[in-house]
Tab-separated table of C-alpha atoms in Angstrom:
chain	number	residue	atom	x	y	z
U	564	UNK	CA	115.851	-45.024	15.704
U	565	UNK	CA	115.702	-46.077	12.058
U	566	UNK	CA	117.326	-49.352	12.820
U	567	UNK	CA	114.393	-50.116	15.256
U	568	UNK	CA	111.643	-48.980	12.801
U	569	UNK	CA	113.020	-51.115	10.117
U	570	UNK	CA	113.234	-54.275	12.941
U	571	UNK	CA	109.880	-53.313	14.326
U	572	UNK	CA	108.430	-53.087	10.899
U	573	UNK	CA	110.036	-56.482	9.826
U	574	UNK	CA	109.124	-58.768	12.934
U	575	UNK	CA	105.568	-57.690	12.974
U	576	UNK	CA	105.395	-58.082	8.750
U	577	UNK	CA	103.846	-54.793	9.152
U	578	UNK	CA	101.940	-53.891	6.003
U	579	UNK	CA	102.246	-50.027	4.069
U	580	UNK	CA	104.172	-48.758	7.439
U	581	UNK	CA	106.217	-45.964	6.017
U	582	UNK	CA	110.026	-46.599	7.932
U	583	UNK	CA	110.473	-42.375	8.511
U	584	UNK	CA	106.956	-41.638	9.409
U	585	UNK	CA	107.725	-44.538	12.418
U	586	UNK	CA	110.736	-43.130	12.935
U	587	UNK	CA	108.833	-39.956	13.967
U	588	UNK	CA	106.741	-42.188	16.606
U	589	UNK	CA	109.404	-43.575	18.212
U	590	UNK	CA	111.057	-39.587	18.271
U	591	UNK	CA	107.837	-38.857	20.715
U	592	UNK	CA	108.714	-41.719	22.787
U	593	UNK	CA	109.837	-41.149	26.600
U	594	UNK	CA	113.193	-43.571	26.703
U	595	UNK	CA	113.327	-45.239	29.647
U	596	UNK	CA	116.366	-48.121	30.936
U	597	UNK	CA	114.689	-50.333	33.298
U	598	UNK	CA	116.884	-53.409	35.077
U	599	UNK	CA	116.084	-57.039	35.718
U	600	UNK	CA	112.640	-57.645	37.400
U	601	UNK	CA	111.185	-54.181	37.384
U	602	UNK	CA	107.723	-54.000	36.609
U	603	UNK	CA	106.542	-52.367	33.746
U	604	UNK	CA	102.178	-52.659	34.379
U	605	UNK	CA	100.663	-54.466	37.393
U	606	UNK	CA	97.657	-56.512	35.974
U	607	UNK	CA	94.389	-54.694	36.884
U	608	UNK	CA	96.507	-51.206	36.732
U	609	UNK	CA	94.618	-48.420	34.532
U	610	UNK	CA	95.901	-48.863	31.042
U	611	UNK	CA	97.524	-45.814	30.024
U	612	UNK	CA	100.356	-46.261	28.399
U	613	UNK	CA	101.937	-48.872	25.117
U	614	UNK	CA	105.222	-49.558	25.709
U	615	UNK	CA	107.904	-50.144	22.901
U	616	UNK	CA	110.404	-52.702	23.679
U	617	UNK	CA	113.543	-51.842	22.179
U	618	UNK	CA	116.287	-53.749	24.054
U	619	UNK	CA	115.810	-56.845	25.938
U	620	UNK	CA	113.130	-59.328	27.084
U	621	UNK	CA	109.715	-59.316	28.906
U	622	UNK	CA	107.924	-61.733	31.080
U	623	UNK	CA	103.907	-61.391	30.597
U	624	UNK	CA	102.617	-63.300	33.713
U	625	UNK	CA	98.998	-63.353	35.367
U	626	UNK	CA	97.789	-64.646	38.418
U	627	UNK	CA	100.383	-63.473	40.849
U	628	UNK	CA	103.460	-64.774	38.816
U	629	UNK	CA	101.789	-68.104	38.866
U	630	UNK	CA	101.516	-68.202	34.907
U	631	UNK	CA	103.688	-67.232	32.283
U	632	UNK	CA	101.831	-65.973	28.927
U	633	UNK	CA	104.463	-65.383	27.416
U	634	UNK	CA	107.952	-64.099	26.853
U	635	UNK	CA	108.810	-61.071	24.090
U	636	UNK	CA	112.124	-59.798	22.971
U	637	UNK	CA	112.636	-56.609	21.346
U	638	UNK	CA	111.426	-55.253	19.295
U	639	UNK	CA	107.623	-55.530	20.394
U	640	UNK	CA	104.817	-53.564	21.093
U	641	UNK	CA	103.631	-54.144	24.867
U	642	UNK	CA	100.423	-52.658	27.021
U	643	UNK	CA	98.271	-51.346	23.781
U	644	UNK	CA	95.639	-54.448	24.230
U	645	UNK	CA	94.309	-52.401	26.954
U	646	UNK	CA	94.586	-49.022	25.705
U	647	UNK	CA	93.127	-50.252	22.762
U	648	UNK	CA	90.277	-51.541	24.636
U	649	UNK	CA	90.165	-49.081	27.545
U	650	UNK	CA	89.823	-51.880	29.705
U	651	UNK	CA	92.595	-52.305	32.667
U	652	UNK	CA	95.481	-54.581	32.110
U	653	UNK	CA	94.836	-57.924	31.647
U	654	UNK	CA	98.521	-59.121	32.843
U	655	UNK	CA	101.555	-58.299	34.316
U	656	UNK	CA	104.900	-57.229	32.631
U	657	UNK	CA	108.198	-57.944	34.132
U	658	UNK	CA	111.430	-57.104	32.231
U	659	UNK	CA	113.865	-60.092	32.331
U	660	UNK	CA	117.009	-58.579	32.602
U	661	UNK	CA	118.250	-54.858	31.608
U	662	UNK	CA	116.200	-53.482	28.813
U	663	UNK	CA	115.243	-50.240	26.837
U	664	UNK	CA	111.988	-49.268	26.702
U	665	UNK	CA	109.875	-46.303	25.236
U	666	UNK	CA	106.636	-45.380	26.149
U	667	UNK	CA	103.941	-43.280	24.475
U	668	UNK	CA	101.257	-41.728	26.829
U	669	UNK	CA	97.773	-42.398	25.746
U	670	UNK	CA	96.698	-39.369	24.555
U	671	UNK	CA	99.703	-38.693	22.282
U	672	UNK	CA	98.893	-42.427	21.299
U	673	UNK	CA	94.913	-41.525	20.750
U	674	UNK	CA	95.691	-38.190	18.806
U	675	UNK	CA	98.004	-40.312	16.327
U	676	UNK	CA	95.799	-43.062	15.979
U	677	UNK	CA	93.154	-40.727	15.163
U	678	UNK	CA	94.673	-38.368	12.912
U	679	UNK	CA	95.493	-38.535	9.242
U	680	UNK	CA	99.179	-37.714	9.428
U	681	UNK	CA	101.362	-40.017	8.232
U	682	UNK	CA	103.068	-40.934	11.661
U	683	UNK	CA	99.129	-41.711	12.998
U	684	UNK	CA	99.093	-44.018	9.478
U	685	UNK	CA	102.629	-45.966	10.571
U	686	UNK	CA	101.937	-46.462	14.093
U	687	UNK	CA	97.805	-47.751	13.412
U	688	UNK	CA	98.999	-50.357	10.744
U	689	UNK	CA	101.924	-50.969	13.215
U	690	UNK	CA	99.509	-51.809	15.942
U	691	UNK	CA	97.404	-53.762	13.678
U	692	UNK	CA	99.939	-55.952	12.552
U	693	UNK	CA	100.653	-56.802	16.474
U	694	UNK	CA	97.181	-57.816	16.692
U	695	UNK	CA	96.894	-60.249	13.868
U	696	UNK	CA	99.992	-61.586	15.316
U	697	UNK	CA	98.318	-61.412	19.177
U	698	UNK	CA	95.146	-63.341	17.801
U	699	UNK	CA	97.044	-65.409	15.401
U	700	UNK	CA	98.868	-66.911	18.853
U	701	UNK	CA	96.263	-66.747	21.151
U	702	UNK	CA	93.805	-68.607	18.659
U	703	UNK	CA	96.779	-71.396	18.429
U	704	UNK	CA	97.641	-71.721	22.245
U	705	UNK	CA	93.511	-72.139	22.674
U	706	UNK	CA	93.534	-74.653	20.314
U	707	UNK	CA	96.386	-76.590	21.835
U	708	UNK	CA	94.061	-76.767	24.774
U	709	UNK	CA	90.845	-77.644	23.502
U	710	UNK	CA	90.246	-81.123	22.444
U	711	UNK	CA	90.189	-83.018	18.805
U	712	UNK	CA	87.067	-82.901	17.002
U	713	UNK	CA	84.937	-86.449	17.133
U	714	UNK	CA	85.775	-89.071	14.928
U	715	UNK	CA	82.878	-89.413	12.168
U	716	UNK	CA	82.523	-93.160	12.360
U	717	UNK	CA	79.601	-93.135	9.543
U	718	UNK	CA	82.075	-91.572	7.259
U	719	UNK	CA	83.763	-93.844	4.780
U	720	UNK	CA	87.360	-93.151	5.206
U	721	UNK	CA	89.248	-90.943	2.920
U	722	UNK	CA	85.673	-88.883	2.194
U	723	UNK	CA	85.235	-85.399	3.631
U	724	UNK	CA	82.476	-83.945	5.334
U	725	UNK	CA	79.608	-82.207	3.517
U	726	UNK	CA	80.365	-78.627	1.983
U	727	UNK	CA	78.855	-75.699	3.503
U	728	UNK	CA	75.578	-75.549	1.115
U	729	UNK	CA	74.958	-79.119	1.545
U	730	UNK	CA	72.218	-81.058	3.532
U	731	UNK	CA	72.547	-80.049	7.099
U	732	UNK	CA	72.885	-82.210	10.058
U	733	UNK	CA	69.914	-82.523	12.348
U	734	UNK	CA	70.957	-80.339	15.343
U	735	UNK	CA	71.037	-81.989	18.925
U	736	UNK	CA	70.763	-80.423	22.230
U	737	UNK	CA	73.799	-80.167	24.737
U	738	UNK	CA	75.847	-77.770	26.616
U	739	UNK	CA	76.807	-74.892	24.657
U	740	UNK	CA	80.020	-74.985	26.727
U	741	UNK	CA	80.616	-78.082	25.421
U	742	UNK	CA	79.640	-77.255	21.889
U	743	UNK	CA	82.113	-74.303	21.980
U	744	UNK	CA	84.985	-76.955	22.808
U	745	UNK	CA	84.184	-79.231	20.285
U	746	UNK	CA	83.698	-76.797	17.652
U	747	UNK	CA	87.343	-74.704	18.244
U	748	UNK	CA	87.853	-72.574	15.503
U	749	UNK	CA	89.964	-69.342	15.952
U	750	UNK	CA	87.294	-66.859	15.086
U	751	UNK	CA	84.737	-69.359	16.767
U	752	UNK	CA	86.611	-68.960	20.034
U	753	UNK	CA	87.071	-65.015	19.446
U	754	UNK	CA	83.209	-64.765	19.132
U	755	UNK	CA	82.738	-66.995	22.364
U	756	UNK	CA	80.080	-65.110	24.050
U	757	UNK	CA	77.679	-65.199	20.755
U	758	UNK	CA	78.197	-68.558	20.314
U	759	UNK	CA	76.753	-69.424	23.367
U	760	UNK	CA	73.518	-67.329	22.377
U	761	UNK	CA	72.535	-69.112	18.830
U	762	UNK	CA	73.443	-72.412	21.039
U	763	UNK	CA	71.368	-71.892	23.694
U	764	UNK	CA	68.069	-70.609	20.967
U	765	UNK	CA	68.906	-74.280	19.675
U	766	UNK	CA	68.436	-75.782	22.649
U	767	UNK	CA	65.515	-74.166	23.382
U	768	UNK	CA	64.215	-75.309	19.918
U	769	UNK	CA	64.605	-78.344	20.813
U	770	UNK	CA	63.204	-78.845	24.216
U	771	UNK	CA	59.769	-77.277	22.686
U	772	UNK	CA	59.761	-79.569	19.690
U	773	UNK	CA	59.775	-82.220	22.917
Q	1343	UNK	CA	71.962	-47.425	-5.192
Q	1344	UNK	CA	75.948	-47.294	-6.463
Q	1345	UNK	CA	78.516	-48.952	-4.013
Q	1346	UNK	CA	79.536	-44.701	-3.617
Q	1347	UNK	CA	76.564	-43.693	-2.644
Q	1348	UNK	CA	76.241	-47.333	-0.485
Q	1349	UNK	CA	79.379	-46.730	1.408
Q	1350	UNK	CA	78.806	-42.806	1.825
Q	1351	UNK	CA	75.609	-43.773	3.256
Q	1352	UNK	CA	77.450	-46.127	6.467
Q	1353	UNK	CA	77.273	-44.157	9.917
Q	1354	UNK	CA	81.474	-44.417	10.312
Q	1355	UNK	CA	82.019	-43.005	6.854
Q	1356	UNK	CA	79.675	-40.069	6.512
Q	1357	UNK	CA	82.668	-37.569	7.693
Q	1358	UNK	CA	84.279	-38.327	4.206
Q	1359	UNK	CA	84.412	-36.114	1.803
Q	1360	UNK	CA	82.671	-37.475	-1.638
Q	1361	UNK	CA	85.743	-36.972	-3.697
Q	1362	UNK	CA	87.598	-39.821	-1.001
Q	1363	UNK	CA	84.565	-41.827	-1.407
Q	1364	UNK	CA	84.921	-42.219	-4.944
Q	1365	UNK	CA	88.519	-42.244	-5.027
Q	1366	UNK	CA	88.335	-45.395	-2.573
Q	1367	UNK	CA	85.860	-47.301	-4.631
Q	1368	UNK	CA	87.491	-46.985	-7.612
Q	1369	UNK	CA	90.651	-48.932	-5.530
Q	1370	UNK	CA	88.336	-51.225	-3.976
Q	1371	UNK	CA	86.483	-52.546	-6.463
Q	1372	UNK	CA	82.600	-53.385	-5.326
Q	1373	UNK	CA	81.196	-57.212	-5.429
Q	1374	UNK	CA	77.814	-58.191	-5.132
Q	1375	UNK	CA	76.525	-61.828	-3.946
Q	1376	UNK	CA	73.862	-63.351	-4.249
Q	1377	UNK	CA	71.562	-65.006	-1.064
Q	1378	UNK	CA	73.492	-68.149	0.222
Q	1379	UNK	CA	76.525	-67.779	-1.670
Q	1380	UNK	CA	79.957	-67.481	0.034
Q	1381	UNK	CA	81.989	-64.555	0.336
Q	1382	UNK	CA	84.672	-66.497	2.196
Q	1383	UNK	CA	85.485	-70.225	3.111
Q	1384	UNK	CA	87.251	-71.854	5.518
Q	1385	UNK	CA	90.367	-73.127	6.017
Q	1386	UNK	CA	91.479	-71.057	2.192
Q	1387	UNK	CA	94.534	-68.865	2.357
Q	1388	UNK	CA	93.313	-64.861	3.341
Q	1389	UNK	CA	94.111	-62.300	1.419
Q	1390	UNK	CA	92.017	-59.440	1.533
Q	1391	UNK	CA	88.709	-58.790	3.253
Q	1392	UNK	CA	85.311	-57.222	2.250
Q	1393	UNK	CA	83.928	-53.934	3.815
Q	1394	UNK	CA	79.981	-55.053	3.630
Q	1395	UNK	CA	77.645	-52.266	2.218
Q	1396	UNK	CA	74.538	-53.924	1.891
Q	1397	UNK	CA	72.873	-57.257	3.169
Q	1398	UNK	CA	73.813	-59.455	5.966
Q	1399	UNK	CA	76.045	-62.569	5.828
Q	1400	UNK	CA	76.382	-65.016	8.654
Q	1401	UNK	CA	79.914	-66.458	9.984
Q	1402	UNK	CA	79.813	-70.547	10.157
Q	1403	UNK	CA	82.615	-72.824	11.390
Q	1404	UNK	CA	82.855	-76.327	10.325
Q	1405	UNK	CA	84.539	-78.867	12.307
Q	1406	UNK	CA	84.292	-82.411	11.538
Q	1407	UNK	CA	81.103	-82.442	9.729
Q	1408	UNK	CA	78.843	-80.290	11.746
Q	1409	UNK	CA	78.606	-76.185	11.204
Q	1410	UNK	CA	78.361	-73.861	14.079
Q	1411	UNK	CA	77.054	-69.886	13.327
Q	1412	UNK	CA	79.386	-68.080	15.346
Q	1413	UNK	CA	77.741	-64.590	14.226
Q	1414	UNK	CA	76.551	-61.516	11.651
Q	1415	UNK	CA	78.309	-59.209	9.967
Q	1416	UNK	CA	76.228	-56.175	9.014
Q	1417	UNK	CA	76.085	-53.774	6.149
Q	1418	UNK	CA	79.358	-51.545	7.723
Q	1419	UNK	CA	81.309	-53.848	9.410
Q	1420	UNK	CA	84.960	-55.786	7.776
Q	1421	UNK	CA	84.621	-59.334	7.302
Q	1422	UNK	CA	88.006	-61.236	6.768
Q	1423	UNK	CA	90.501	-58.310	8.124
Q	1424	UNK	CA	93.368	-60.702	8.948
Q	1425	UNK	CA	93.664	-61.293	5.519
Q	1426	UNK	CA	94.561	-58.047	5.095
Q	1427	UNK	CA	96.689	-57.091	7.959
Q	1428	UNK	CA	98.872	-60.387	7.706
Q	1429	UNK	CA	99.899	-62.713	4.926
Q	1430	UNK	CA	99.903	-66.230	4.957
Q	1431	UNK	CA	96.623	-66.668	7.250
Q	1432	UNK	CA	94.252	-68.710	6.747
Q	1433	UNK	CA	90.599	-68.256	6.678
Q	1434	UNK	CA	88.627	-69.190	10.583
Q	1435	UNK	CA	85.342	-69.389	9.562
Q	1436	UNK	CA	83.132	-69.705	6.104
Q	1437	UNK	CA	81.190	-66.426	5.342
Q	1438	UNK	CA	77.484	-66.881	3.618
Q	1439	UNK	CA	75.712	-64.293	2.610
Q	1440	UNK	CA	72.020	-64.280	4.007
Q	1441	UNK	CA	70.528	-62.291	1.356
Q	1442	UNK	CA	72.037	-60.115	-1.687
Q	1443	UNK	CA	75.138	-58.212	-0.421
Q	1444	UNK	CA	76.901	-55.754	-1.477
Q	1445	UNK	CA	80.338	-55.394	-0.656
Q	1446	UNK	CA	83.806	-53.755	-1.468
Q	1447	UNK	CA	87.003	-55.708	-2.111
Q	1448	UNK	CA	89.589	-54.560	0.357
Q	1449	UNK	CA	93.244	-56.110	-1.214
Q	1450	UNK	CA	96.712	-55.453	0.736
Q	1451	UNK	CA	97.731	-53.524	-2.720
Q	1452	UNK	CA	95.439	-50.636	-0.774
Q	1453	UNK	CA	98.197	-50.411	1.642
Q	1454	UNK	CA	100.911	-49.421	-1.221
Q	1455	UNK	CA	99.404	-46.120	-1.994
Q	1456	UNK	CA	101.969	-43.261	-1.919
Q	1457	UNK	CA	98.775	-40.884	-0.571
Q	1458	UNK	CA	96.609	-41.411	2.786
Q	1459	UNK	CA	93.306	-42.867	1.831
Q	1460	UNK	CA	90.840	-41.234	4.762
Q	1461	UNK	CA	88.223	-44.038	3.933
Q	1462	UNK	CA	91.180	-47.027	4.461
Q	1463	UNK	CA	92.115	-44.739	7.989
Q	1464	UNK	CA	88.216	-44.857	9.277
Q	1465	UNK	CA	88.778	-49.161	8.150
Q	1466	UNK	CA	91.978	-49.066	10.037
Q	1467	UNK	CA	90.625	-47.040	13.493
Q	1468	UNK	CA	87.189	-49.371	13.224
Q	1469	UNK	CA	89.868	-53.074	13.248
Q	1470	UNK	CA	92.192	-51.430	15.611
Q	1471	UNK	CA	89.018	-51.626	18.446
Q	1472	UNK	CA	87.637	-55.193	16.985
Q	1473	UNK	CA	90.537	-57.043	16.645
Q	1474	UNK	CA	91.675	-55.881	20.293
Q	1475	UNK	CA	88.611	-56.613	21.712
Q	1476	UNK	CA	88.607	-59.966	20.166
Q	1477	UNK	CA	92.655	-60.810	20.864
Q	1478	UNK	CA	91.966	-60.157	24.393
Q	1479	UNK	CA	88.989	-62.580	24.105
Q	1480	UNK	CA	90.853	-65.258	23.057
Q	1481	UNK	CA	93.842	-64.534	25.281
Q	1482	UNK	CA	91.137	-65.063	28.343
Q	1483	UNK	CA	89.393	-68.157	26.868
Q	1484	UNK	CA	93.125	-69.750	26.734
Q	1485	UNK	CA	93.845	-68.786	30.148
Q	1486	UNK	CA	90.364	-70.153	31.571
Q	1487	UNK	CA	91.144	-73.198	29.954
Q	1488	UNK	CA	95.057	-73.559	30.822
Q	1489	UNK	CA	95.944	-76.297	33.537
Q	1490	UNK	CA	96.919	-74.535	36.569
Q	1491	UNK	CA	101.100	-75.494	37.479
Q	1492	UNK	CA	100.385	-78.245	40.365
Q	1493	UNK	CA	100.740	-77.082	43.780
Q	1494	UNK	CA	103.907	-78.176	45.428
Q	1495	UNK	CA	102.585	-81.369	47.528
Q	1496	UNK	CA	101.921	-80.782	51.219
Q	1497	UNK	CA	105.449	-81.244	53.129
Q	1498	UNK	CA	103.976	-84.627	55.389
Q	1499	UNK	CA	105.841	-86.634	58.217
Q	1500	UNK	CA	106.858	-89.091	55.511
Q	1501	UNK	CA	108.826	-86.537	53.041
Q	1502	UNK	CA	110.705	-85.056	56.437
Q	1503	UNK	CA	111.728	-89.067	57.161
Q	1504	UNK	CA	113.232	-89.699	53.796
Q	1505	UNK	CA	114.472	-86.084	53.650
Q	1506	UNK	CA	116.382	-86.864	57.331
Q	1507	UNK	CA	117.528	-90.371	56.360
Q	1508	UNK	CA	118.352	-89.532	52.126
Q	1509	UNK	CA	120.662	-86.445	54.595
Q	1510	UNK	CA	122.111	-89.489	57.237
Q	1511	UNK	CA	123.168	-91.938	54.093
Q	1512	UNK	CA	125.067	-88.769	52.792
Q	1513	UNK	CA	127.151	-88.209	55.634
Q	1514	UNK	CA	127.672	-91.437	56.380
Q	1515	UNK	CA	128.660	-92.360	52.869
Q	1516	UNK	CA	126.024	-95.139	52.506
């Protein structure tokens, strides 16, 4: 088990995660061997459960097997989006081909999340290093998607735009949709829902100025 | 008021004890800003976030040269936290702060201490439920936005004629 702190540690560039207090996590783990194509959570399943991958490879698909998210190898952490959230699963996980896994129970998880031992400290900064990870991919697979920002064609070339501080532009009314596409940033996209809300108080600025 | 008495005053922190309150801000040492300066900019390399005591700021995203508020952070909340779970980020969004602010420097070096800090384990717990919340966001705004794999195309009388003669070339040889 210390071999697969130290790599869990090290692929998630885990910061202050003491290697023997995670050892003592993955000791509480229920070790499980699971063959090709079993199914580890059924997307819209309760989430109660993270799973540790500790041999092997996952498929995260949603829709039915009609889209791939993405592919993990161990070691990972799988499954705590949703106990993190307490929302049910968001996908489905398929093993792809034989692999080792261990999986906490959420309570045990929520009682060492909680407390102040040092195992609760290894396996929160653990888990928060898979989320900066999580959001740093997700933020770069959105972006892939959205489009280019427009071309500033009063802009002489080689200038920048104006600082933050400087004169702002007049704003214009459109689709805050449309506003959210153009405007991709990663914490912009995270925040999607209030963006929508200071777009549409613009808008409505703007019709009663008309 | 002193950034101990500040941060003992927050809702999430008021279970610490005062001698972990002052312990942590002597660790994290406490910044103020003044209205409409910025506590972080965009596009900078992160490292290390602010735990906001006092004062509002307001998140803003540039792209090309117009600025979008994508929201507040209020006197409790982290602003910046993937600088200090991760290195070699870089920063989403320009901070501003609205009005004076208070804050506390939060640095990775925090992480190093040989001894639990409760106050950094009440940080931790409160970006374990944001920054799940938010990945899970984002994860659903890609997939929304995804292209769907095409359909395979209908199987029409045309396909089944070049599918019968493409198999009658093959066994004849031509």
């Amino acid at each position: 088990m210390r071999r697969v702190a130290a790599a869990l540690i090290l692929s998630h560039r885990a910061l202050g995660v003491d290697e023997d207090a995670l050892v003592q996590v993955l000791g509480r783990m229920r070790l499980r061997k699971e063959e090709g194509g079993a199914t580890l959570y059924e997307e819209g399943a309760r989430s109660e459960t993270v799973d540790f991958l500790l041999q092997g490879r996952v498929r995260v698909v949603a829709g039915g097997e009609s889209q791939e998210l993405t592919r993990l190898e161990a070691p990972a952490v799988v499954g705590h989006l949703g106990v993190l959230t307490g929302l049910p699963r968001s996908a489905t996980v398929v093993t792809d081909g034989p692999a080792v896994i261990g999986r906490l129970e959420f309570r045990e998880i929520w009682s060492l999340v909680g407390g102040e031992a040092a195992a609760g400290q290894a396996l929160r900064r653990l888990l928060l290093a898979s989320l900066a990870q999580l959001e740093g991919q997700a933020n770069a697979a959105l972006g892939a998607l959205l489009p280019a920002p427009p071309e500033d064609k009063d802009r002489p070339a080689g200038t920048v735009a104006a600082p933050i501080g400087g004169p702002r532009p007049t704003p214009r009314p459109r689709d805050p949709l449309a506003e959210l596409a153009a405007h991709f940033d990663a914490d912009l996209l995270a925040q999607a829902d209030r963006v929508e809300v200071v777009e549409t108080e613009a808008t409505r600025r703007e019709r009663y100025r008309r | 008021m002193t950034a101990a008495a500040a941060l003992a005053s927050l809702p999430a922190f008021r279970a610490c004890a005062t001698q972990d309150i002052e312990r942590f801000v002597k660790l994290a040492p406490p910044v103020r800003f003044h209205g409409q300066s910025v506590l972080i900019r965009q596009g900078e390399p992160a490292q290390g976030a602010f735990l906001v005591l006092s004062g509002r700021c307001r998140a803003e995203v540039q792209r090309g040269d117009e600025r979008v508020v994508v929201g507040h952070v209020q006197a409790g909340e982290v602003v910046g936290e993937l600088g200090l779970f991760t290195s070699a980020a870089r920063r989403s969004a320009t901070v501003i702060a609205e009005e004076d602010v208070q804050a506390l420097l939060l640095t990775q070096d925090l992480f190093d201490r040989p001894h639990a800090l409760p106050v950094l384990s009440v940080i931790e717990r409160r970006a374990l439920a944001t920054m799940a919340e938010r990945v899970r966001r984002s994860s659903q705004a890609t997939r929304r936005r995804r292209p769907r794999p095409a359909a395979p195309a209908a199987h029409t009388g045309k396909d089944w004629l070049a599918g019968l003669m493409g198999a009658l070339q093959r066994l004849t040889g031509g």
